[in-house]
Amino acid sequence: MDLALEEARAAAERGEVPVGAVVSGPGGEVLASAGNRTLELKDPTAHAELLAIREACARLGSERLTGCDLHVTLEPCAMCATAISFARIRRLYYGAADEKMGGVDHGPRIFAQATCHHRPEVYGGIGERQAADLLKAFFAGRR
Amino acid sequence: MDLALEEARAAAERGEVPVGAVVSGPGGEVLASAGNRTLELKDPTAHAELLAIREACARLGSERLTGCDLHVTLEPCAMCATAISFARIRRLYYGAADEKMGGVDHGPRIFAQATCHHRPEVYGGIGERQAADLLKAFFAGRR
């Protein structure tokens, strides 16, 4: 989660909402890391999780990341949660909960849907304070 | 929807699940069209809708497609529906309903969530028979 927090800090420095994500392989090795780049790339799908998943898939040459884990500083939205399911991520570790945009433990609760074919193990609140502090400082600075 | 169906046919010829999507601007001009390329690109996020949205955003130089419409041959999944909301798509026209993977009128019903900030107008069943026939022929050919 430290690397994901670093990616979140780097995103904040670029003026992006500070969220960072890391995909690691079955042995814990880092396969991909990314921060949010929606503004820079002018791409509403360029959330940290989607960028990290796409990079890890490209690296492994597979559209599935079976046995791989994802660390992300914020609870994934419904778009990213669904992509996490499609990619067959084994374990999801997230930092701060997101009552407004979250799609894992809030809103559509993607993995709890009867139509969800693959559910990762989910561990929330990992590095929560640091992730939440980054977000609070970012939004406070914008007011 | 004819162009979306052409993209779906082209996807089937590439061995991909036949789904096609088109983003059009406020005046009806085509901004981007794409077929499903998850296998070719080895990218679980490479659904027709996401590829078309990303291409249209790149073309307009904006992460929002305000006033633009999306035609897609199959009911979008939760990932694509959420991206459609983020992109501020004005109207969504889809062909065949998808009871198993759909996220608009099935499963998580993304636009019906209280936490959904932007809801497009949704018109289902447009070109439904042709879209459904393409999918049936594709899966029948795989058995």
Short mmCIF file of C-alpha atoms in Angstrom, two decimals:
data_model
loop_
_atom_site.label_atom_id
_atom_site.label_comp_id
_atom_site.label_asym_id
_atom_site.label_seq_id
_atom_site.Cartn_x
_atom_site.Cartn_y
_atom_site.Cartn_z
CA MET A 1 0.00 0.00 0.00
CA ASP A 2 3.01 2.33 0.46
CA LEU A 3 3.62 2.37 -3.29
CA ALA A 4 -0.08 3.05 -3.93
CA LEU A 5 0.12 6.00 -1.52
CA GLU A 6 3.17 7.28 -3.38
CA GLU A 7 1.21 7.11 -6.63
CA ALA A 8 -1.65 9.01 -4.95
CA ARG A 9 0.74 11.75 -3.79
CA ALA A 10 2.19 12.03 -7.30
CA ALA A 11 -1.34 12.31 -8.71
CA ALA A 12 -2.09 15.19 -6.31
CA GLU A 13 1.06 16.98 -7.51
CA ARG A 14 -0.28 16.69 -11.07
CA GLY A 15 -3.57 18.29 -9.94
CA GLU A 16 -5.47 15.00 -10.11
CA VAL A 17 -7.72 13.59 -7.38
CA PRO A 18 -5.11 11.68 -5.33
CA VAL A 19 -5.76 7.98 -5.82
CA GLY A 20 -3.07 5.38 -6.45
CA ALA A 21 -3.17 1.67 -7.27
CA VAL A 22 -0.76 -1.24 -7.51
CA VAL A 23 -1.22 -4.70 -9.04
CA SER A 24 1.02 -7.37 -7.57
CA GLY A 25 1.59 -10.92 -8.73
CA PRO A 26 0.98 -14.14 -6.80
CA GLY A 27 4.40 -13.84 -5.12
CA GLY A 28 3.90 -10.22 -4.12
CA GLU A 29 6.03 -8.78 -6.95
CA VAL A 30 4.82 -5.45 -8.35
CA LEU A 31 3.40 -5.83 -11.86
CA ALA A 32 2.05 -2.33 -12.37
CA SER A 33 1.39 0.88 -10.47
CA ALA A 34 -0.54 3.96 -11.48
CA GLY A 35 -2.13 7.13 -10.22
CA ASN A 36 -5.32 8.79 -11.37
CA ARG A 37 -4.81 10.58 -14.74
CA THR A 38 -8.34 11.49 -15.86
CA LEU A 39 -7.53 15.18 -16.39
CA GLU A 40 -4.09 14.70 -17.92
CA LEU A 41 -5.25 12.04 -20.36
CA LYS A 42 -8.68 13.66 -20.84
CA ASP A 43 -10.09 10.19 -20.29
CA PRO A 44 -12.93 9.57 -17.79
CA THR A 45 -11.86 5.92 -17.55
CA ALA A 46 -8.26 6.71 -16.52
CA HIS A 47 -8.77 5.87 -12.85
CA ALA A 48 -5.70 4.50 -11.06
CA GLU A 49 -7.17 0.98 -10.87
CA LEU A 50 -8.02 0.76 -14.58
CA LEU A 51 -4.61 2.05 -15.62
CA ALA A 52 -2.83 -0.41 -13.30
CA ILE A 53 -4.99 -3.35 -14.45
CA ARG A 54 -4.43 -2.51 -18.12
CA GLU A 55 -0.68 -2.18 -17.57
CA ALA A 56 -0.46 -5.46 -15.67
CA CYS A 57 -2.49 -7.27 -18.37
CA ALA A 58 -0.20 -5.86 -21.07
CA ARG A 59 2.83 -6.99 -19.09
CA LEU A 60 1.50 -10.53 -18.60
CA GLY A 61 -0.02 -10.72 -22.09
CA SER A 62 -3.35 -11.83 -20.67
CA GLU A 63 -6.76 -10.26 -20.14
CA ARG A 64 -6.94 -12.08 -16.81
CA LEU A 65 -4.85 -11.45 -13.69
CA THR A 66 -5.67 -14.69 -11.93
CA GLY A 67 -3.87 -14.91 -8.59
CA CYS A 68 -2.93 -11.24 -8.62
CA ASP A 69 -3.85 -8.68 -5.97
CA LEU A 70 -4.76 -4.99 -6.16
CA HIS A 71 -3.96 -2.33 -3.59
CA VAL A 72 -5.73 1.00 -4.04
CA THR A 73 -5.89 4.00 -1.72
CA LEU A 74 -9.64 4.60 -2.18
CA GLU A 75 -12.63 2.28 -2.39
CA PRO A 76 -13.08 1.53 -6.11
CA CYS A 77 -16.05 2.96 -8.02
CA ALA A 78 -18.47 0.67 -9.86
CA MET A 79 -16.48 0.95 -13.10
CA CYS A 80 -13.25 -0.14 -11.45
CA ALA A 81 -14.92 -2.78 -9.26
CA THR A 82 -16.44 -4.38 -12.36
CA ALA A 83 -13.07 -4.31 -14.12
CA ILE A 84 -11.49 -5.91 -11.03
CA SER A 85 -14.03 -8.72 -11.33
CA PHE A 86 -13.43 -9.13 -15.09
CA ALA A 87 -9.66 -9.26 -14.49
CA ARG A 88 -10.14 -12.02 -11.89
CA ILE A 89 -8.18 -10.14 -9.20
CA ARG A 90 -7.68 -12.43 -6.19
CA ARG A 91 -7.58 -9.93 -3.31
CA LEU A 92 -8.57 -6.28 -3.19
CA TYR A 93 -7.06 -4.10 -0.47
CA TYR A 94 -8.38 -0.55 -0.28
CA GLY A 95 -7.67 2.45 1.95
CA ALA A 96 -10.38 5.03 2.53
CA ALA A 97 -14.06 4.19 2.10
CA ASP A 98 -15.96 6.29 -0.45
CA GLU A 99 -19.60 6.82 0.51
CA LYS A 100 -20.30 9.01 -2.52
CA MET A 101 -18.64 7.16 -5.38
CA GLY A 102 -17.67 3.77 -3.98
CA GLY A 103 -19.05 0.66 -5.68
CA VAL A 104 -17.73 -2.07 -3.40
CA ASP A 105 -19.16 -1.39 0.06
CA HIS A 106 -21.45 1.45 -1.06
CA GLY A 107 -23.85 2.21 -3.89
CA PRO A 108 -24.19 -0.70 -6.33
CA ARG A 109 -21.97 -3.06 -4.20
CA ILE A 110 -20.78 -4.75 -7.37
CA PHE A 111 -19.36 -7.91 -5.78
CA ALA A 112 -22.61 -8.55 -3.88
CA GLN A 113 -24.66 -8.66 -7.10
CA ALA A 114 -26.07 -12.07 -8.00
CA THR A 115 -24.81 -11.51 -11.57
CA CYS A 116 -21.18 -10.95 -10.46
CA HIS A 117 -19.16 -13.92 -11.72
CA HIS A 118 -15.90 -13.36 -9.85
CA ARG A 119 -15.60 -11.80 -6.40
CA PRO A 120 -12.19 -10.96 -4.97
CA GLU A 121 -11.55 -11.17 -1.27
CA VAL A 122 -11.96 -7.57 -0.04
CA TYR A 123 -10.00 -5.91 2.77
CA GLY A 124 -10.94 -2.27 3.42
CA GLY A 125 -9.36 0.33 5.70
CA ILE A 126 -5.73 -0.56 4.83
CA GLY A 127 -3.68 2.64 5.19
CA GLU A 128 -7.00 4.42 5.53
CA ARG A 129 -5.82 7.46 7.48
CA GLN A 130 -3.00 8.34 5.08
CA ALA A 131 -5.23 7.89 2.04
CA ALA A 132 -8.04 9.95 3.57
CA ASP A 133 -5.63 12.70 4.70
CA LEU A 134 -4.31 13.01 1.14
CA LEU A 135 -7.84 13.39 -0.24
CA LYS A 136 -8.87 15.89 2.46
CA ALA A 137 -5.77 18.04 1.89
CA PHE A 138 -6.35 17.95 -1.86
CA PHE A 139 -9.97 19.04 -1.70
CA ALA A 140 -9.29 21.61 1.06
CA GLY A 141 -6.64 23.17 -1.20
CA ARG A 142 -9.16 23.49 -4.02
CA ARG A 143 -11.75 25.44 -2.05
CA MET B 1 -27.17 1.84 -34.77
CA ASP B 2 -26.28 0.47 -38.24
CA LEU B 3 -22.65 1.46 -37.75
CA ALA B 4 -22.63 -0.13 -34.27
CA LEU B 5 -23.97 -3.35 -35.82
CA GLU B 6 -21.20 -3.20 -38.45
CA GLU B 7 -18.65 -2.90 -35.64
CA ALA B 8 -20.25 -5.88 -33.89
CA ARG B 9 -20.01 -7.97 -37.08
CA ALA B 10 -16.36 -7.00 -37.50
CA ALA B 11 -15.71 -8.01 -33.87
CA ALA B 12 -17.23 -11.44 -34.52
CA GLU B 13 -14.92 -11.87 -37.51
CA ARG B 14 -11.98 -11.20 -35.20
CA GLY B 15 -13.25 -13.90 -32.82
CA GLU B 16 -14.48 -11.41 -30.24
CA VAL B 17 -17.91 -11.38 -28.61
CA PRO B 18 -19.83 -9.31 -31.18
CA VAL B 19 -20.62 -5.96 -29.59
CA GLY B 20 -20.22 -2.61 -31.31
CA ALA B 21 -20.59 0.99 -30.14
CA VAL B 22 -20.70 4.47 -31.67
CA VAL B 23 -20.41 7.88 -30.00
CA SER B 24 -22.09 10.69 -31.90
CA GLY B 25 -21.94 14.43 -31.27
CA PRO B 26 -24.82 16.80 -30.53
CA GLY B 27 -25.58 17.16 -34.24
CA GLY B 28 -25.51 13.41 -34.90
CA GLU B 29 -22.02 13.35 -36.40
CA VAL B 30 -19.98 10.22 -35.64
CA LEU B 31 -17.12 10.96 -33.24
CA ALA B 32 -15.90 7.41 -32.62
CA SER B 33 -16.87 3.82 -33.30
CA ALA B 34 -15.42 0.61 -31.90
CA GLY B 35 -16.00 -3.10 -31.52
CA ASN B 36 -15.12 -5.30 -28.58
CA ARG B 37 -11.35 -6.06 -28.52
CA THR B 38 -10.77 -7.68 -25.12
CA LEU B 39 -9.01 -10.74 -26.58
CA GLU B 40 -6.99 -8.93 -29.23
CA LEU B 41 -5.75 -6.25 -26.84
CA LYS B 42 -5.56 -8.66 -23.88
CA ASP B 43 -7.40 -5.98 -21.93
CA PRO B 44 -10.51 -6.83 -19.86
CA THR B 45 -11.58 -3.18 -20.09
CA ALA B 46 -11.54 -3.09 -23.92
CA HIS B 47 -15.32 -3.30 -24.31
CA ALA B 48 -16.75 -1.51 -27.36
CA GLU B 49 -18.28 1.26 -25.24
CA LEU B 50 -15.08 2.06 -23.34
CA LEU B 51 -13.00 2.11 -26.52
CA ALA B 52 -15.51 4.41 -28.27
CA ILE B 53 -15.76 6.75 -25.27
CA ARG B 54 -11.99 6.98 -24.94
CA GLU B 55 -11.59 7.66 -28.67
CA ALA B 56 -14.29 10.35 -28.64
CA CYS B 57 -12.75 12.03 -25.58
CA ALA B 58 -9.34 12.00 -27.27
CA ARG B 59 -10.88 13.51 -30.39
CA LEU B 60 -12.66 16.29 -28.49
CA GLY B 61 -9.79 16.80 -26.04
CA SER B 62 -12.15 16.52 -23.09
CA GLU B 63 -12.89 13.94 -20.41
CA ARG B 64 -16.58 14.82 -20.79
CA LEU B 65 -18.85 14.13 -23.75
CA THR B 66 -21.64 16.49 -22.75
CA GLY B 67 -24.44 16.47 -25.33
CA CYS B 68 -23.09 13.35 -27.04
CA ASP B 69 -25.00 10.10 -27.52
CA LEU B 70 -23.93 6.45 -27.45
CA HIS B 71 -25.37 3.63 -29.55
CA VAL B 72 -24.33 0.12 -28.52
CA THR B 73 -25.63 -3.24 -29.72
CA LEU B 74 -25.83 -4.83 -26.23
CA GLU B 75 -26.96 -3.50 -22.85
CA PRO B 76 -23.81 -2.08 -21.21
CA CYS B 77 -22.23 -3.85 -18.22
CA ALA B 78 -21.70 -2.03 -14.91
CA MET B 79 -18.18 -0.96 -15.92
CA CYS B 80 -19.36 0.64 -19.16
CA ALA B 81 -22.53 2.09 -17.62
CA THR B 82 -20.44 3.83 -14.96
CA ALA B 83 -18.05 5.16 -17.62
CA ILE B 84 -21.09 6.41 -19.60
CA SER B 85 -22.17 8.33 -16.50
CA PHE B 86 -18.67 9.75 -15.90
CA ALA B 87 -18.48 10.85 -19.56
CA ARG B 88 -21.81 12.68 -19.22
CA ILE B 89 -23.33 10.90 -22.23
CA ARG B 90 -26.72 12.50 -23.03
CA ARG B 91 -28.63 9.55 -24.51
CA LEU B 92 -27.88 5.83 -24.45
CA TYR B 93 -29.45 3.64 -27.14
CA TYR B 94 -28.86 -0.08 -26.77
CA GLY B 95 -29.91 -3.15 -28.74
CA ALA B 96 -30.24 -6.50 -26.98
CA ALA B 97 -30.87 -6.72 -23.24
CA ASP B 98 -28.27 -8.65 -21.22
CA GLU B 99 -29.77 -10.42 -18.22
CA LYS B 100 -26.45 -11.97 -17.20
CA MET B 101 -23.98 -9.13 -17.52
CA GLY B 102 -26.10 -6.00 -18.05
CA GLY B 103 -25.71 -3.16 -15.57
CA VAL B 104 -28.38 -0.74 -16.82
CA ASP B 105 -31.70 -2.59 -16.63
CA HIS B 106 -30.30 -5.66 -14.84
CA GLY B 107 -27.94 -6.42 -11.96
CA PRO B 108 -26.61 -3.26 -10.29
CA ARG B 109 -28.80 -0.90 -12.41
CA ILE B 110 -26.11 1.75 -12.25
CA PHE B 111 -28.24 4.73 -13.30
CA ALA B 112 -30.88 3.92 -10.67
CA GLN B 113 -28.35 4.15 -7.82
CA ALA B 114 -28.82 7.11 -5.47
CA THR B 115 -25.07 7.77 -5.77
CA CYS B 116 -25.16 8.07 -9.58
CA HIS B 117 -24.44 11.71 -10.43
CA HIS B 118 -25.33 11.74 -14.11
CA ARG B 119 -28.01 9.60 -15.74
CA PRO B 120 -28.35 9.50 -19.51
CA GLU B 121 -31.75 9.04 -21.12
CA VAL B 122 -31.93 5.31 -21.89
CA TYR B 123 -33.62 3.71 -24.89
CA GLY B 124 -33.36 -0.11 -25.03
CA GLY B 125 -34.36 -2.56 -27.75
CA ILE B 126 -33.07 -0.44 -30.69
CA GLY B 127 -32.03 -2.88 -33.44
CA GLU B 128 -32.51 -5.59 -30.84
CA ARG B 129 -33.15 -8.50 -33.21
CA GLN B 130 -30.08 -7.96 -35.35
CA ALA B 131 -27.86 -7.50 -32.29
CA ALA B 132 -29.27 -10.59 -30.59
CA ASP B 133 -28.98 -12.69 -33.78
CA LEU B 134 -25.29 -11.77 -34.08
CA LEU B 135 -24.65 -12.87 -30.48
CA LYS B 136 -26.63 -16.11 -30.87
CA ALA B 137 -24.82 -17.04 -34.09
CA PHE B 138 -21.48 -16.30 -32.46
CA PHE B 139 -22.06 -18.42 -29.38
CA ALA B 140 -23.72 -21.22 -31.40
CA GLY B 141 -20.59 -21.34 -33.58
CA ARG B 142 -18.42 -21.78 -30.51
CA ARG B 143 -20.23 -24.78 -29.09
#
